[in-house]
Amino acid sequence: MMIARWHIDARFGHKQTVIDALKTWCGDIGEQVGWSAEMLRLTTGSIGALESTIELEVTVQDLAELNDSWTKLGAIEAHKQWSKDLEPHIVSATPRWEILRVV
């Protein structure tokens, strides 16, 4: 089992907008790639982490499953538009993925 974490830093004053957008994304787009609500968790910085950081965590069986999901994402026009709409609310160059293996 693996955990994929998508890190995004919100611009000052835009954190709730980014959180709301990610919640909508989970239901509208995440479901289209097979990521059910049980597989997803949304977290934000609190103590010892940047307060502006928002993470979307998805649990997958292996890298092949994750790659299949990413391939599907690339073909969803709504995801492309969502990304463009989100851009003004995030710090440029901060979105990144981290992949962890559950032991």
Coordinates of C-alpha atoms in Angstrom, one line a residue:
M1 CA 0.0 0.0 0.0
M2 CA 1.2 3.5 -0.7
I3 CA 0.2 7.1 0.2
A4 CA 0.5 9.8 -2.3
R5 CA 0.5 13.4 -0.9
W6 CA -0.3 16.4 -3.1
H7 CA 1.2 19.5 -1.4
I8 CA -0.1 23.0 -2.3
D9 CA 0.7 26.3 -0.6
A10 CA -2.0 28.8 -0.6
R11 CA -1.4 32.5 -1.1
F12 CA -1.9 34.7 1.9
G13 CA -5.7 35.1 2.5
H14 CA -6.6 32.4 0.0
K15 CA -6.3 29.3 2.2
Q16 CA -10.0 28.6 2.6
T17 CA -10.6 29.1 -1.1
V18 CA -8.0 26.5 -1.9
I19 CA -9.5 24.1 0.7
D20 CA -13.0 24.6 -0.7
A21 CA -11.7 24.0 -4.3
L22 CA -9.9 20.8 -3.2
K23 CA -13.1 19.5 -1.5
T24 CA -15.0 20.1 -4.7
W25 CA -12.3 18.5 -6.8
C26 CA -12.4 15.4 -4.6
G27 CA -16.1 14.9 -5.4
D28 CA -16.2 16.0 -9.0
I29 CA -12.9 14.9 -10.4
G30 CA -11.3 12.6 -7.9
E31 CA -14.3 10.2 -8.2
Q32 CA -13.7 10.1 -12.0
V33 CA -10.3 8.6 -11.6
G34 CA -11.5 6.1 -9.0
W35 CA -10.5 8.0 -5.8
S36 CA -13.5 7.5 -3.5
A37 CA -14.0 9.5 -0.3
E38 CA -12.6 6.6 1.8
M39 CA -9.3 6.9 -0.1
L40 CA -8.8 10.6 0.4
R41 CA -7.9 12.9 3.3
L42 CA -7.4 16.6 3.3
T43 CA -5.0 18.2 5.8
T44 CA -3.5 21.6 6.5
G45 CA -0.5 22.9 8.4
S46 CA -1.0 23.5 12.1
I47 CA 2.0 23.1 14.4
G48 CA 5.6 22.7 13.0
A49 CA 4.3 22.9 9.4
L50 CA 3.6 25.9 7.2
E51 CA 0.1 27.2 7.9
S52 CA -0.4 27.9 4.2
T53 CA 0.2 24.2 3.2
I54 CA -2.7 22.1 2.2
E55 CA -2.2 18.4 1.5
L56 CA -4.5 16.0 -0.3
E57 CA -3.6 12.5 0.6
V58 CA -4.7 9.5 -1.4
T59 CA -4.2 5.8 -0.5
V60 CA -3.4 3.5 -3.4
Q61 CA -2.3 -0.1 -3.7
D62 CA 0.8 0.5 -5.8
L63 CA 2.5 2.8 -8.2
A64 CA 0.7 1.2 -11.2
E65 CA -2.7 2.3 -9.7
L66 CA -1.4 5.8 -9.0
N67 CA 0.0 6.0 -12.6
D68 CA -3.3 4.9 -14.0
S69 CA -5.1 7.6 -12.0
W70 CA -2.7 10.3 -13.2
T71 CA -3.2 9.2 -16.8
K72 CA -6.9 9.5 -16.4
L73 CA -6.5 13.0 -14.8
G74 CA -4.6 14.2 -17.9
A75 CA -7.6 13.4 -20.1
I76 CA -10.2 15.1 -18.0
E77 CA -11.0 18.6 -19.3
A78 CA -12.6 19.7 -16.1
H79 CA -9.4 18.9 -14.2
K80 CA -7.4 21.2 -16.6
Q81 CA -9.9 24.0 -16.1
W82 CA -10.0 23.5 -12.4
S83 CA -6.2 23.8 -12.3
K84 CA -6.3 27.1 -14.2
D85 CA -9.0 28.4 -11.9
L86 CA -7.0 27.4 -8.8
E87 CA -3.7 29.0 -10.0
P88 CA -4.4 32.6 -8.8
H89 CA -5.0 31.3 -5.2
I90 CA -1.7 29.3 -4.8
V91 CA 2.0 30.1 -4.6
S92 CA 3.6 29.4 -7.9
A93 CA 5.8 26.3 -8.1
T94 CA 4.7 24.9 -4.8
P95 CA 2.4 22.0 -5.9
R96 CA 4.3 18.8 -5.7
W97 CA 3.7 15.1 -5.0
E98 CA 5.3 12.9 -2.4
I99 CA 4.8 9.2 -2.5
L100 CA 5.2 7.1 0.7
R101 CA 5.2 3.3 1.2
V102 CA 3.2 2.0 4.1
V103 CA 5.2 -0.5 6.1

